[in-house]
């Protein structure tokens, strides 16, 4: 088994090269190491290798794993779909939710955050793949969604997230990333007290270099780091 350290070094190099191609320094790209299916011991190995930011896509798995990786230096993001009845768990476990895909869910996050006296940062997920089975706001619905959500007192909109279509054609992926990047650019000009369009979360193991070339500043990588 190739060590996580070696895999990470290789990934960092690829990120750096892709960032360079997009005219940005690598430090502008945040790497979220997605640990779904990865046991806590290997998360700790990844921490030893220098990773501090991890992502999970299921509440149940996160609930079992995160307490086994107690470390104040480590932060966790929720990258997968969140059901309304799991919001409370999500708020206890994660510092950023990448997957807000309805106004109703945002309202619930806001309400429960207010009860805890906090404001929760979250990304709005956009369905850029055109695949009906994928979660997320439709691209044309994102402006109305932001308009509704930006006044909820317990949630801060910190950016957008999207997934490219499962298409071997790289250009289809690139088109999807371009679309999200354009939405992001428009959304950045919106004003709101808790509106801070900072993160464009796009790119997974199979397509992160293309995503970075198209403007991503947050990539979510699982397989390429953990095998
Ligand atoms: C699993 C997952 C990832 C990471 O995917 P890899 O292909 O393993 O890099 C990224 N984002 C989400 C939402 C995921 O569920």
Short mmCIF file of C-alpha atoms and ligand atoms in Angstrom, two decimals:
data_model
loop_
_atom_site.label_atom_id
_atom_site.label_comp_id
_atom_site.label_asym_id
_atom_site.label_seq_id
_atom_site.Cartn_x
_atom_site.Cartn_y
_atom_site.Cartn_z
CA UNK A 1 0.00 0.00 0.00
CA UNK A 2 1.38 3.35 -1.02
CA UNK A 3 1.70 5.60 1.98
CA UNK A 4 -0.69 8.50 2.37
CA UNK A 5 2.33 10.76 2.69
CA UNK A 6 3.49 9.89 -0.82
CA UNK A 7 0.01 10.15 -2.27
CA UNK A 8 -0.44 13.53 -0.63
CA UNK A 9 2.86 14.83 -1.99
CA UNK A 10 1.82 13.80 -5.49
CA UNK A 11 -1.64 15.36 -5.13
CA UNK A 12 -0.14 18.60 -3.83
CA UNK A 13 2.10 18.75 -6.86
CA UNK A 14 -0.84 18.21 -9.22
CA UNK A 15 -2.82 20.92 -7.40
CA UNK A 16 0.13 23.27 -7.68
CA UNK A 17 0.50 22.66 -11.40
CA UNK A 18 -3.23 23.07 -12.08
CA UNK A 19 -3.28 26.26 -9.99
CA UNK A 20 -0.35 27.59 -11.98
CA UNK A 21 -2.22 26.90 -15.22
CA UNK A 22 -5.11 28.97 -13.85
CA UNK A 23 -2.75 31.77 -12.84
CA UNK A 24 -3.06 31.30 -9.09
CA UNK A 25 -0.77 30.19 -6.29
CA UNK A 26 -1.51 26.71 -4.85
CA UNK A 27 -2.15 28.18 -1.43
CA UNK A 28 -5.45 29.57 -2.72
CA UNK A 29 -6.74 26.03 -3.15
CA UNK A 30 -8.13 24.33 -0.04
CA UNK A 31 -7.88 20.55 0.05
CA UNK A 32 -10.62 18.64 1.84
CA UNK A 33 -9.62 15.00 2.36
CA UNK A 34 -12.80 12.96 2.01
CA UNK A 35 -12.66 10.02 4.42
CA UNK A 36 -15.87 8.14 3.64
CA UNK A 37 -15.15 4.43 4.02
CA UNK A 38 -11.76 5.23 5.58
CA UNK A 39 -11.21 3.92 9.13
CA UNK A 40 -10.16 6.33 11.92
CA UNK A 41 -6.62 4.88 12.08
CA UNK A 42 -6.00 5.95 8.52
CA UNK A 43 -7.46 9.38 9.19
CA UNK A 44 -4.87 9.70 11.96
CA UNK A 45 -2.16 8.61 9.51
CA UNK A 46 -3.37 11.31 7.15
CA UNK A 47 -3.15 13.79 9.99
CA UNK A 48 0.43 12.68 10.62
CA UNK A 49 1.09 13.33 6.94
CA UNK A 50 -0.05 16.92 7.45
CA UNK A 51 -3.75 16.95 6.56
CA UNK A 52 -6.02 18.92 8.89
CA UNK A 53 -9.27 19.23 6.99
CA UNK A 54 -11.47 16.21 6.43
CA UNK A 55 -14.83 15.61 4.80
CA UNK A 56 -17.54 13.04 5.36
CA UNK A 57 -20.66 12.47 3.34
CA UNK A 58 -22.85 10.57 5.81
CA UNK A 59 -23.91 11.64 9.27
CA UNK A 60 -24.03 8.11 10.67
CA UNK A 61 -20.48 7.28 9.61
CA UNK A 62 -19.22 10.68 10.80
CA UNK A 63 -20.87 10.23 14.18
CA UNK A 64 -18.94 7.03 14.73
CA UNK A 65 -15.62 8.18 13.29
CA UNK A 66 -15.14 11.78 14.34
CA UNK A 67 -15.09 11.10 18.10
CA UNK A 68 -12.24 8.64 17.46
CA UNK A 69 -10.13 11.33 15.85
CA UNK A 70 -10.37 13.86 18.66
CA UNK A 71 -7.90 16.57 17.83
CA UNK A 72 -8.49 20.30 18.20
CA UNK A 73 -6.34 20.92 15.12
CA UNK A 74 -8.62 18.87 12.89
CA UNK A 75 -11.72 20.25 11.18
CA UNK A 76 -14.55 18.38 9.50
CA UNK A 77 -16.79 19.35 6.61
CA UNK A 78 -20.02 17.69 5.54
CA UNK A 79 -19.85 17.13 1.79
CA UNK A 80 -22.85 14.82 1.27
CA UNK A 81 -26.61 15.30 1.27
CA UNK A 82 -28.12 16.38 4.58
CA UNK A 83 -31.60 15.34 5.67
CA UNK A 84 -33.54 17.88 7.72
CA UNK A 85 -33.85 15.53 10.68
CA UNK A 86 -30.03 15.22 10.90
CA UNK A 87 -29.32 18.95 11.07
CA UNK A 88 -28.67 18.87 14.80
CA UNK A 89 -26.00 16.16 14.43
CA UNK A 90 -24.45 18.01 11.51
CA UNK A 91 -24.12 21.19 13.56
CA UNK A 92 -22.35 19.29 16.33
CA UNK A 93 -19.90 17.58 13.98
CA UNK A 94 -19.02 19.94 11.14
CA UNK A 95 -17.54 23.40 10.70
CA UNK A 96 -18.81 23.78 7.12
CA UNK A 97 -21.74 22.19 5.31
CA UNK A 98 -21.10 21.94 1.54
CA UNK A 99 -24.50 20.59 0.61
CA UNK A 100 -27.37 22.97 1.32
CA UNK A 101 -29.78 22.04 -1.47
CA UNK A 102 -33.11 23.57 -0.44
CA UNK A 103 -34.40 26.74 1.18
CA UNK A 104 -36.19 24.56 3.72
CA UNK A 105 -32.93 22.90 4.79
CA UNK A 106 -31.22 26.30 5.05
CA UNK A 107 -34.08 27.54 7.22
CA UNK A 108 -33.72 24.55 9.53
CA UNK A 109 -29.94 25.01 9.79
CA UNK A 110 -30.50 28.66 10.59
CA UNK A 111 -33.12 27.98 13.22
CA UNK A 112 -31.10 25.32 15.04
CA UNK A 113 -27.93 27.43 14.81
CA UNK A 114 -29.75 30.39 16.37
CA UNK A 115 -30.85 28.16 19.23
CA UNK A 116 -27.18 27.38 19.80
CA UNK A 117 -26.25 31.04 19.55
CA UNK A 118 -24.13 30.60 16.46
CA UNK A 119 -24.06 31.27 12.75
CA UNK A 120 -23.23 28.25 10.60
CA UNK A 121 -21.25 28.69 7.39
CA UNK A 122 -22.61 26.70 4.47
CA UNK A 123 -22.23 26.32 0.72
CA UNK A 124 -25.19 26.06 -1.61
CA UNK A 125 -25.07 22.98 -3.79
CA UNK A 126 -25.88 23.52 -7.45
CA UNK A 127 -26.87 20.70 -9.77
CA UNK A 128 -24.57 21.48 -12.67
CA UNK A 129 -24.58 17.96 -14.10
CA UNK A 130 -28.08 18.06 -15.52
CA UNK A 131 -28.58 14.61 -13.97
CA UNK A 132 -31.98 14.55 -12.27
CA UNK A 133 -30.83 12.06 -9.61
CA UNK A 134 -28.22 14.54 -8.31
CA UNK A 135 -28.97 16.90 -5.45
CA UNK A 136 -28.72 20.66 -5.60
CA UNK A 137 -30.48 23.79 -6.75
CA UNK A 138 -30.96 24.10 -10.46
CA UNK A 139 -28.57 26.75 -11.80
CA UNK A 140 -31.46 29.02 -12.77
CA UNK A 141 -32.90 28.78 -9.23
CA UNK A 142 -29.76 29.80 -7.37
CA UNK A 143 -30.38 33.56 -7.37
CA UNK A 144 -33.85 33.27 -5.85
CA UNK A 145 -32.48 30.77 -3.33
CA UNK A 146 -29.75 33.17 -2.21
CA UNK A 147 -32.31 35.93 -1.97
CA UNK A 148 -34.41 33.82 0.38
CA UNK A 149 -31.56 32.40 2.46
CA UNK A 150 -29.40 35.50 2.90
CA UNK A 151 -31.71 36.95 5.53
CA UNK A 152 -31.88 33.81 7.69
CA UNK A 153 -30.02 34.89 10.85
CA UNK A 154 -28.30 31.58 11.69
CA UNK A 155 -26.64 30.71 8.39
CA UNK A 156 -23.81 32.31 6.46
CA UNK A 157 -23.65 31.59 2.75
CA UNK A 158 -19.94 31.01 2.16
CA UNK A 159 -19.97 29.84 -1.43
CA UNK A 160 -21.15 27.26 -3.92
CA UNK A 161 -20.55 23.55 -4.42
CA UNK A 162 -21.11 21.34 -7.43
CA UNK A 163 -20.32 18.00 -8.99
CA UNK A 164 -19.51 17.37 -12.63
CA UNK A 165 -21.49 14.77 -14.56
CA UNK A 166 -20.29 11.16 -14.47
CA UNK A 167 -19.15 11.44 -18.03
CA UNK A 168 -15.86 10.12 -19.38
CA UNK A 169 -15.83 13.13 -21.68
CA UNK A 170 -13.57 15.64 -19.94
CA UNK A 171 -15.03 18.53 -21.89
CA UNK A 172 -18.50 17.84 -20.45
CA UNK A 173 -17.00 18.13 -17.00
CA UNK A 174 -15.19 21.30 -17.96
CA UNK A 175 -18.43 22.83 -19.27
CA UNK A 176 -20.17 22.02 -15.98
CA UNK A 177 -17.34 23.59 -13.96
CA UNK A 178 -17.41 26.67 -16.18
CA UNK A 179 -21.11 27.02 -15.58
CA UNK A 180 -20.65 26.94 -11.81
CA UNK A 181 -17.73 29.33 -11.97
CA UNK A 182 -19.89 31.81 -13.89
CA UNK A 183 -22.72 31.53 -11.36
CA UNK A 184 -20.15 32.04 -8.58
CA UNK A 185 -18.85 35.19 -10.23
CA UNK A 186 -22.35 36.64 -10.48
CA UNK A 187 -23.20 35.66 -6.89
CA UNK A 188 -20.03 37.35 -5.64
CA UNK A 189 -21.50 40.73 -6.50
CA UNK A 190 -24.56 40.16 -4.27
CA UNK A 191 -24.64 42.01 -0.99
CA UNK A 192 -25.79 40.68 2.37
CA UNK A 193 -24.67 40.78 5.96
CA UNK A 194 -24.15 37.02 6.08
CA UNK A 195 -23.29 36.55 2.45
CA UNK A 196 -19.63 35.83 1.89
CA UNK A 197 -19.03 34.11 -1.42
CA UNK A 198 -15.60 32.79 -0.61
CA UNK A 199 -15.50 29.15 -1.60
CA UNK A 200 -16.10 27.48 -4.91
CA UNK A 201 -16.08 23.81 -3.96
CA UNK A 202 -15.65 21.71 -7.07
CA UNK A 203 -13.37 18.88 -8.10
CA UNK A 204 -13.01 15.26 -6.96
CA UNK A 205 -10.31 12.65 -7.56
CA UNK A 206 -11.23 12.15 -11.21
CA UNK A 207 -11.56 15.78 -12.21
CA UNK A 208 -9.93 18.15 -9.70
CA UNK A 209 -7.27 19.39 -12.10
CA UNK A 210 -9.91 20.48 -14.60
CA UNK A 211 -11.95 22.02 -11.74
CA UNK A 212 -8.95 24.05 -10.57
CA UNK A 213 -8.22 25.19 -14.11
CA UNK A 214 -11.81 26.46 -14.20
CA UNK A 215 -11.54 28.38 -10.94
CA UNK A 216 -12.22 25.99 -8.07
CA UNK A 217 -10.64 27.00 -4.76
CA UNK A 218 -11.76 23.98 -2.75
CA UNK A 219 -11.31 20.39 -3.91
CA UNK A 220 -12.79 17.33 -2.19
CA UNK A 221 -10.51 14.35 -2.68
CA UNK A 222 -11.08 10.79 -1.46
CA UNK A 223 -9.83 7.91 -3.59
CA UNK A 224 -6.68 9.59 -4.86
CA UNK A 225 -5.51 10.07 -1.25
CA UNK A 226 -6.77 6.90 0.41
CA UNK A 227 -6.85 4.41 -2.46
C1 LIG B 1 -17.00 10.85 -2.12
C2 LIG B 1 -17.13 12.27 -2.38
C3 LIG B 1 -16.03 13.03 -2.80
C4 LIG B 1 -14.66 12.42 -3.06
O1 LIG B 1 -14.73 11.61 -4.18
P1 LIG B 1 -13.42 10.87 -4.76
O2 LIG B 1 -13.81 10.51 -6.12
O3 LIG B 1 -13.18 9.70 -3.86
O4 LIG B 1 -12.32 11.84 -4.71
C5 LIG B 1 -16.22 14.38 -3.02
N1 LIG B 1 -17.41 14.96 -2.83
C6 LIG B 1 -18.48 14.27 -2.42
C7 LIG B 1 -19.78 14.99 -2.24
C8 LIG B 1 -18.39 12.90 -2.19
O5 LIG B 1 -19.46 12.21 -1.78
#
